[in-house]
mmCIF file of C-alpha atoms in Angstrom:
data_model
loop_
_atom_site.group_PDB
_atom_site.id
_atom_site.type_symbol
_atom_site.label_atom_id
_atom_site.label_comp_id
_atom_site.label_asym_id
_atom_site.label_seq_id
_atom_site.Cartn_x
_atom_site.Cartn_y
_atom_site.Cartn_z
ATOM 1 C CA UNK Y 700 1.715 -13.822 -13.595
ATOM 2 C CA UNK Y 701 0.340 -11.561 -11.502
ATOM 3 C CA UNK Y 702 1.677 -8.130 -10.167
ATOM 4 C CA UNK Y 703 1.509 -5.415 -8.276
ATOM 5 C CA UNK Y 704 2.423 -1.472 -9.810
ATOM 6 C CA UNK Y 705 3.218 1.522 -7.869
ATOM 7 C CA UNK Y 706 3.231 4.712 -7.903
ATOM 8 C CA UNK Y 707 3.056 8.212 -6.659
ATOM 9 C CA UNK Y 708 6.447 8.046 -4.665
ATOM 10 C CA UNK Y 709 8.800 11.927 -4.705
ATOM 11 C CA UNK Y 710 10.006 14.125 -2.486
ATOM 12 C CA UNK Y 711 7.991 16.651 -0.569
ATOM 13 C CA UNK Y 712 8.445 19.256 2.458
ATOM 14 C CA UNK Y 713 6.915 18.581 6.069
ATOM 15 C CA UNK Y 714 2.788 19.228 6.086
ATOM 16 C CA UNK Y 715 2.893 18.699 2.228
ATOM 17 C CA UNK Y 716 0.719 15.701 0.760
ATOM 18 C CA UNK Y 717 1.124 12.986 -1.689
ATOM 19 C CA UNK Y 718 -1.001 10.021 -2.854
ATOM 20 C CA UNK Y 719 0.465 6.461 -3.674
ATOM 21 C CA UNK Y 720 -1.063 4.079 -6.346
ATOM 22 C CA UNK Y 721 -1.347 0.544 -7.068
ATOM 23 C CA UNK Y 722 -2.313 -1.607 -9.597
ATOM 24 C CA UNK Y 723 -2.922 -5.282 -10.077
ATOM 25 C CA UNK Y 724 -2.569 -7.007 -12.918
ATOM 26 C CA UNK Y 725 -2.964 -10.641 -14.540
ATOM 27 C CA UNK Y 726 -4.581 -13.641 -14.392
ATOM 28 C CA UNK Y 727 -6.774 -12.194 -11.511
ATOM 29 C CA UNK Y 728 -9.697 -14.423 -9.669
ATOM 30 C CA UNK Y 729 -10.071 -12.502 -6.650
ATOM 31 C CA UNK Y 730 -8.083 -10.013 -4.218
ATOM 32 C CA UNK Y 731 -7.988 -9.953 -0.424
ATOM 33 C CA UNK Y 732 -7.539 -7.519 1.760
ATOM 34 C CA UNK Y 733 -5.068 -4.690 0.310
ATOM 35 C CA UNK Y 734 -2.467 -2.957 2.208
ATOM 36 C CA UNK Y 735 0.506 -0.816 2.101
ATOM 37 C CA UNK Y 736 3.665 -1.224 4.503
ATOM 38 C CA UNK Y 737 6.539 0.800 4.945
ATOM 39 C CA UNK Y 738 10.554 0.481 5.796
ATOM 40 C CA UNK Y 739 12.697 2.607 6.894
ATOM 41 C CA UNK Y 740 16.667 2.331 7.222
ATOM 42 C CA UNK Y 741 17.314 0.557 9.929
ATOM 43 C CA UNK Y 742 14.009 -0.367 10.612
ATOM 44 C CA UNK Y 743 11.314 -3.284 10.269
ATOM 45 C CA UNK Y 744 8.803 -3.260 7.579
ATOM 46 C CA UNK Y 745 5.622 -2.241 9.388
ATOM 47 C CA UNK Y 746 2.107 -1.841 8.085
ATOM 48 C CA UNK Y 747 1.027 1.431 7.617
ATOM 49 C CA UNK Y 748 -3.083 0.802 6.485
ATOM 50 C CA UNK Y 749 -4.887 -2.135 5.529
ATOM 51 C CA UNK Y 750 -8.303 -2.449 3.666
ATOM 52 C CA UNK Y 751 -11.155 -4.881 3.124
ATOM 53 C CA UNK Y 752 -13.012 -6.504 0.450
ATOM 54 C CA UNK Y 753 -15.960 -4.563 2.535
ATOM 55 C CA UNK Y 754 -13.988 -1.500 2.978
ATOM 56 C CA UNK Y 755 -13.073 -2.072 6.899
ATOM 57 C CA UNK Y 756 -9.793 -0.206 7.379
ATOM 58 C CA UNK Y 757 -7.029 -0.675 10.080
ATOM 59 C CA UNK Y 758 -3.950 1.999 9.906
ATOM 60 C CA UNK Y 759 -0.995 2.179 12.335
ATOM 61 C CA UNK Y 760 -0.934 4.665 15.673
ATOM 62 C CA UNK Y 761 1.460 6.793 13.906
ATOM 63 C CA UNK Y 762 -0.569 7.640 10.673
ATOM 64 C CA UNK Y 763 -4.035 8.076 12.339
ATOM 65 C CA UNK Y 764 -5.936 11.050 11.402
ATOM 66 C CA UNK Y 765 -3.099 11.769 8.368
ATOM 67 C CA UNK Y 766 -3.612 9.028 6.208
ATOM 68 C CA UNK Y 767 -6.365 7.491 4.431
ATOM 69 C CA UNK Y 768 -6.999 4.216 2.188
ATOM 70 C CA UNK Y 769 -9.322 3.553 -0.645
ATOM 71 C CA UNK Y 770 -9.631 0.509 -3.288
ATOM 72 C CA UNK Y 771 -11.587 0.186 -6.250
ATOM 73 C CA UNK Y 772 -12.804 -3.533 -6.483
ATOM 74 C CA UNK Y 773 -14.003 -3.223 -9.828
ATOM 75 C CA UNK Y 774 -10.526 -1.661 -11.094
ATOM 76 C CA UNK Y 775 -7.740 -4.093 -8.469
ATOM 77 C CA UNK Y 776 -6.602 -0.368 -7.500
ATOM 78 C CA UNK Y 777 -5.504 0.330 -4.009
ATOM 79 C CA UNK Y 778 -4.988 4.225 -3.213
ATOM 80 C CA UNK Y 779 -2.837 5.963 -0.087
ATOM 81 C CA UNK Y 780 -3.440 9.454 0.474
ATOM 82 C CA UNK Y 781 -1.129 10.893 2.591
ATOM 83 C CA UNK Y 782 -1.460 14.140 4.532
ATOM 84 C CA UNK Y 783 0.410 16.539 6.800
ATOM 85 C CA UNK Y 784 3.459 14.060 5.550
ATOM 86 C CA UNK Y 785 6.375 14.842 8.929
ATOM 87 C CA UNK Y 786 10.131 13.399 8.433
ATOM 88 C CA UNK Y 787 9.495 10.407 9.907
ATOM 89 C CA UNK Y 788 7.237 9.290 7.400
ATOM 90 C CA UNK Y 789 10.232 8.859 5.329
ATOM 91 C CA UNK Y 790 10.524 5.643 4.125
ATOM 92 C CA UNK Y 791 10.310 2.626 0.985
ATOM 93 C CA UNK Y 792 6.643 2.125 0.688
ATOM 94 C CA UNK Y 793 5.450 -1.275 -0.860
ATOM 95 C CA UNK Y 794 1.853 -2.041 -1.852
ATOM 96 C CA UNK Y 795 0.772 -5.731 -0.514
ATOM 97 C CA UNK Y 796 -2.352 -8.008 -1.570
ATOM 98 C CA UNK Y 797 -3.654 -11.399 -1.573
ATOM 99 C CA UNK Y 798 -4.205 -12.394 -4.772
ATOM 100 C CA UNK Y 799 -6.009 -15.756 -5.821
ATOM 101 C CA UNK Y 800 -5.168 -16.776 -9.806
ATOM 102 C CA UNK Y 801 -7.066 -18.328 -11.997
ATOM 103 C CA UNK Y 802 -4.631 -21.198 -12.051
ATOM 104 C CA UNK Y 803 -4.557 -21.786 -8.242
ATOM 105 C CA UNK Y 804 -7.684 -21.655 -5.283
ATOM 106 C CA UNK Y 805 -5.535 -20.511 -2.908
ATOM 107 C CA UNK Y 806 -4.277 -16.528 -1.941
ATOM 108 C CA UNK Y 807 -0.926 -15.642 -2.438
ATOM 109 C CA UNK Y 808 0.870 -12.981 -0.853
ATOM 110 C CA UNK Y 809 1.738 -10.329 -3.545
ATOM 111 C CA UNK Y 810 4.249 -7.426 -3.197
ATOM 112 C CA UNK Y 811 4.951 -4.326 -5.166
ATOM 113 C CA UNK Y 812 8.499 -3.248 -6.157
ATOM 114 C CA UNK Y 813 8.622 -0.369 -3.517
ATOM 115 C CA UNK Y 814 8.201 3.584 -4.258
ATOM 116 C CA UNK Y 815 10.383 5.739 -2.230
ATOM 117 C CA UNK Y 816 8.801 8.719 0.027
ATOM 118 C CA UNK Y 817 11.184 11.611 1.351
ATOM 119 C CA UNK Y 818 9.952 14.231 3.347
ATOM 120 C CA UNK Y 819 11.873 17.146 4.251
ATOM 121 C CA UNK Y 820 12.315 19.406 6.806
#
């Protein structure tokens, strides 16, 4: 009943910039902390930022000083701005949340379908 919408995903050249949405929607009581994670061929899924209800942010080594997260409490948005984008960012990106219902008093892990990112060299 409840789900997560991306988008924002496309294909851009090295030191270009691009800025992933997501959505919740639903029977909504109350979201946790919001992230987005990434996964690569061949590769785990890894986190790439994290934010808080307060706005406290945590964002892997590799993305520091390129990247930035933002949510809108009022709206159950979750933005990823993405800048100075390099190859390696390349990757299926997939919004997460913890999302309590109004049917249960408990937070469920929530996924998005996954928005693909290509950068070019």
């Amino acid at each position: 009943q409840v789900q997560l919408v991306e988008s924002g995903g496309g294909l851009v050249q090295a030191g270009g910039s691009l800025r992933l949405s997501c959505a919740a929607s639903g029977s909504i009581f109350s979201i946790n902390t919001m992230g987005w994670y990434r996964q690569a061929p061949g590769k785990q899924r890894e986190l790439v930022a994290a934010i808080t209800v307060g706005g406290s942010t945590n964002f892997a080594d590799s993305v520091k000083g390129r990247f930035t997260i933002s949510r809108d409490n009022a709206k159950n948005t979750v933005h990823l701005q993405m800048n100075s984008l390099k190859p390696e960012d390349t990757a299926v990106y997939y919004c997460h949340a913890g999302v309590m219902s109004d049917y249960l008093s408990e937070y469920l892990d929530t996924w998005g379908q996954g928005t693909l990112v290509t950068v070019s060299s």
